[in-house]
mmCIF file of the C-alpha atoms, coordinates in Angstrom:
data_MODEL
# 
_entry.id   MODEL 
# 
loop_
_atom_site.group_PDB 
_atom_site.id 
_atom_site.type_symbol 
_atom_site.label_atom_id 
_atom_site.label_alt_id 
_atom_site.label_comp_id 
_atom_site.label_asym_id 
_atom_site.label_entity_id 
_atom_site.label_seq_id 
_atom_site.pdbx_PDB_ins_code 
_atom_site.Cartn_x 
_atom_site.Cartn_y 
_atom_site.Cartn_z 
_atom_site.occupancy 
_atom_site.B_iso_or_equiv 
_atom_site.pdbx_formal_charge 
_atom_site.auth_seq_id 
_atom_site.auth_comp_id 
_atom_site.auth_asym_id 
_atom_site.auth_atom_id 
_atom_site.pdbx_PDB_model_num 
ATOM 1  C CA . MET A 1 1  ? 229.687 255.573 230.179 1.00 0.00 ? 1  MET A CA 1 
ATOM 2  C CA . SER A 1 2  ? 230.426 258.062 232.941 1.00 0.00 ? 2  SER A CA 1 
ATOM 3  C CA . LYS A 1 3  ? 227.947 258.593 235.691 1.00 0.00 ? 3  LYS A CA 1 
ATOM 4  C CA . LYS A 1 4  ? 226.995 262.199 236.441 1.00 0.00 ? 4  LYS A CA 1 
ATOM 5  C CA . THR A 1 5  ? 226.950 263.296 240.025 1.00 0.00 ? 5  THR A CA 1 
ATOM 6  C CA . TYR A 1 6  ? 225.052 266.301 241.226 1.00 0.00 ? 6  TYR A CA 1 
ATOM 7  C CA . LYS A 1 7  ? 225.644 268.293 244.349 1.00 0.00 ? 7  LYS A CA 1 
ATOM 8  C CA . ILE A 1 8  ? 222.753 270.066 245.999 1.00 0.00 ? 8  ILE A CA 1 
ATOM 9  C CA . GLN A 1 9  ? 223.742 273.477 247.258 1.00 0.00 ? 9  GLN A CA 1 
ATOM 10 C CA . ASN A 1 10 ? 223.049 274.200 250.870 1.00 0.00 ? 10 ASN A CA 1 
ATOM 11 C CA . GLN A 1 11 ? 224.127 276.319 253.754 1.00 0.00 ? 11 GLN A CA 1 
ATOM 12 C CA . SER A 1 12 ? 223.654 274.069 256.766 1.00 0.00 ? 12 SER A CA 1 
ATOM 13 C CA . TRP A 1 13 ? 222.945 275.650 260.109 1.00 0.00 ? 13 TRP A CA 1 
ATOM 14 C CA . LYS A 1 14 ? 222.802 273.524 263.260 1.00 0.00 ? 14 LYS A CA 1 
ATOM 15 C CA . VAL A 1 15 ? 219.874 274.331 265.585 1.00 0.00 ? 15 VAL A CA 1 
ATOM 16 C CA . ARG A 1 16 ? 218.018 273.033 268.620 1.00 0.00 ? 16 ARG A CA 1 
ATOM 17 C CA . VAL A 1 17 ? 214.266 273.640 268.440 1.00 0.00 ? 17 VAL A CA 1 
ATOM 18 C CA . GLN A 1 18 ? 211.859 273.476 271.379 1.00 0.00 ? 18 GLN A CA 1 
ATOM 19 C CA . THR A 1 19 ? 208.114 273.363 270.772 1.00 0.00 ? 19 THR A CA 1 
ATOM 20 C CA . VAL A 1 20 ? 205.081 274.299 272.863 1.00 0.00 ? 20 VAL A CA 1 
ATOM 21 C CA . ASP A 1 21 ? 204.521 270.662 273.846 1.00 0.00 ? 21 ASP A CA 1 
ATOM 22 C CA . GLY A 1 22 ? 207.977 270.527 275.479 1.00 0.00 ? 22 GLY A CA 1 
ATOM 23 C CA . GLU A 1 23 ? 209.631 268.455 272.748 1.00 0.00 ? 23 GLU A CA 1 
ATOM 24 C CA . SER A 1 24 ? 213.157 269.357 271.711 1.00 0.00 ? 24 SER A CA 1 
ATOM 25 C CA . VAL A 1 25 ? 214.967 268.343 268.542 1.00 0.00 ? 25 VAL A CA 1 
ATOM 26 C CA . THR A 1 26 ? 218.455 269.062 267.261 1.00 0.00 ? 26 THR A CA 1 
ATOM 27 C CA . GLY A 1 27 ? 219.267 269.043 263.568 1.00 0.00 ? 27 GLY A CA 1 
ATOM 28 C CA . SER A 1 28 ? 220.172 271.181 260.589 1.00 0.00 ? 28 SER A CA 1 
ATOM 29 C CA . LEU A 1 29 ? 218.375 273.820 258.532 1.00 0.00 ? 29 LEU A CA 1 
ATOM 30 C CA . ASN A 1 30 ? 219.312 274.806 254.991 1.00 0.00 ? 30 ASN A CA 1 
ATOM 31 C CA . ILE A 1 31 ? 219.347 278.616 255.045 1.00 0.00 ? 31 ILE A CA 1 
ATOM 32 C CA . LEU A 1 32 ? 220.759 279.015 251.522 1.00 0.00 ? 32 LEU A CA 1 
ATOM 33 C CA . GLY A 1 33 ? 219.766 282.400 250.118 1.00 0.00 ? 33 GLY A CA 1 
ATOM 34 C CA . PHE A 1 34 ? 219.756 284.090 253.518 1.00 0.00 ? 34 PHE A CA 1 
ATOM 35 C CA . ASP A 1 35 ? 222.682 285.726 255.302 1.00 0.00 ? 35 ASP A CA 1 
ATOM 36 C CA . ARG A 1 36 ? 221.671 284.777 258.822 1.00 0.00 ? 36 ARG A CA 1 
ATOM 37 C CA . LEU A 1 37 ? 219.504 282.258 260.639 1.00 0.00 ? 37 LEU A CA 1 
ATOM 38 C CA . SER A 1 38 ? 217.214 285.056 261.836 1.00 0.00 ? 38 SER A CA 1 
ATOM 39 C CA . ASP A 1 39 ? 216.697 286.242 258.242 1.00 0.00 ? 39 ASP A CA 1 
ATOM 40 C CA . TYR A 1 40 ? 215.681 282.729 257.231 1.00 0.00 ? 40 TYR A CA 1 
ATOM 41 C CA . LEU A 1 41 ? 213.188 282.432 260.093 1.00 0.00 ? 41 LEU A CA 1 
ATOM 42 C CA . HIS A 1 42 ? 211.576 285.831 259.452 1.00 0.00 ? 42 HIS A CA 1 
ATOM 43 C CA . LYS A 1 43 ? 211.555 285.876 255.650 1.00 0.00 ? 43 LYS A CA 1 
ATOM 44 C CA . HIS A 1 44 ? 211.017 282.193 254.801 1.00 0.00 ? 44 HIS A CA 1 
ATOM 45 C CA . GLY A 1 45 ? 207.374 282.146 253.753 1.00 0.00 ? 45 GLY A CA 1 
ATOM 46 C CA . GLU A 1 46 ? 206.457 278.555 254.571 1.00 0.00 ? 46 GLU A CA 1 
ATOM 47 C CA . GLU A 1 47 ? 204.419 277.449 257.612 1.00 0.00 ? 47 GLU A CA 1 
ATOM 48 C CA . PHE A 1 48 ? 206.885 274.683 258.417 1.00 0.00 ? 48 PHE A CA 1 
ATOM 49 C CA . ILE A 1 49 ? 210.644 274.516 258.771 1.00 0.00 ? 49 ILE A CA 1 
ATOM 50 C CA . MET A 1 50 ? 212.413 271.359 257.636 1.00 0.00 ? 50 MET A CA 1 
ATOM 51 C CA . ILE A 1 51 ? 215.050 270.008 259.991 1.00 0.00 ? 51 ILE A CA 1 
ATOM 52 C CA . TYR A 1 52 ? 217.288 267.316 258.543 1.00 0.00 ? 52 TYR A CA 1 
ATOM 53 C CA . ASN A 1 53 ? 219.859 265.073 260.242 1.00 0.00 ? 53 ASN A CA 1 
ATOM 54 C CA . GLY A 1 54 ? 217.580 265.228 263.278 1.00 0.00 ? 54 GLY A CA 1 
ATOM 55 C CA . GLY A 1 55 ? 216.080 262.813 265.756 1.00 0.00 ? 55 GLY A CA 1 
ATOM 56 C CA . THR A 1 56 ? 217.844 260.562 268.234 1.00 0.00 ? 56 THR A CA 1 
ATOM 57 C CA . ASN A 1 57 ? 220.003 258.863 265.600 1.00 0.00 ? 57 ASN A CA 1 
ATOM 58 C CA . LYS A 1 58 ? 220.440 262.024 263.497 1.00 0.00 ? 58 LYS A CA 1 
ATOM 59 C CA . ASP A 1 59 ? 218.886 260.231 260.541 1.00 0.00 ? 59 ASP A CA 1 
ATOM 60 C CA . LYS A 1 60 ? 215.433 261.805 260.346 1.00 0.00 ? 60 LYS A CA 1 
ATOM 61 C CA . THR A 1 61 ? 213.933 264.700 258.429 1.00 0.00 ? 61 THR A CA 1 
ATOM 62 C CA . LEU A 1 62 ? 211.398 266.553 260.543 1.00 0.00 ? 62 LEU A CA 1 
ATOM 63 C CA . PHE A 1 63 ? 208.855 269.221 259.650 1.00 0.00 ? 63 PHE A CA 1 
ATOM 64 C CA . VAL A 1 64 ? 208.040 271.613 262.494 1.00 0.00 ? 64 VAL A CA 1 
ATOM 65 C CA . LEU A 1 65 ? 205.132 274.040 262.372 1.00 0.00 ? 65 LEU A CA 1 
ATOM 66 C CA . LYS A 1 66 ? 206.567 277.525 262.934 1.00 0.00 ? 66 LYS A CA 1 
ATOM 67 C CA . GLU A 1 67 ? 203.702 278.630 265.187 1.00 0.00 ? 67 GLU A CA 1 
ATOM 68 C CA . ASN A 1 68 ? 204.486 275.761 267.606 1.00 0.00 ? 68 ASN A CA 1 
ATOM 69 C CA . ILE A 1 69 ? 208.119 276.821 268.102 1.00 0.00 ? 69 ILE A CA 1 
ATOM 70 C CA . ILE A 1 70 ? 208.895 278.586 271.366 1.00 0.00 ? 70 ILE A CA 1 
ATOM 71 C CA . LEU A 1 71 ? 212.705 278.507 271.199 1.00 0.00 ? 71 LEU A CA 1 
ATOM 72 C CA . ILE A 1 72 ? 215.358 278.064 268.529 1.00 0.00 ? 72 ILE A CA 1 
ATOM 73 C CA . GLU A 1 73 ? 218.906 277.788 269.787 1.00 0.00 ? 73 GLU A CA 1 
ATOM 74 C CA . ASP A 1 74 ? 221.543 278.680 267.194 1.00 0.00 ? 74 ASP A CA 1 
ATOM 75 C CA . LEU A 1 75 ? 224.324 276.070 267.351 1.00 0.00 ? 75 LEU A CA 1 
ATOM 76 C CA . GLY A 1 76 ? 226.287 277.580 264.446 1.00 0.00 ? 76 GLY A CA 1 
ATOM 77 C CA . GLU A 1 77 ? 227.119 277.037 260.832 1.00 0.00 ? 77 GLU A CA 1 
ATOM 78 C CA . GLU A 1 78 ? 228.176 273.554 259.796 1.00 0.00 ? 78 GLU A CA 1 
ATOM 79 C CA . LEU A 1 79 ? 231.206 273.258 257.578 1.00 0.00 ? 79 LEU A CA 1 
# 
């Protein structure tokens, strides 16, 4: 019996996010369906953004409330 493998589509974009409390986190956003990071941030209708491969060991998934973000640094598309 062969095992099926599925690949989840994504368009990973590396970012550094700084919040109002002074915390900073680096990780990846999936901006699939949007041409640019700025399009994702403006048109994505959710209150939170999900950052994956984040944290000190790059093994965490973090949810950041958009209204608490003061800076997003674009670190480029991941290949």
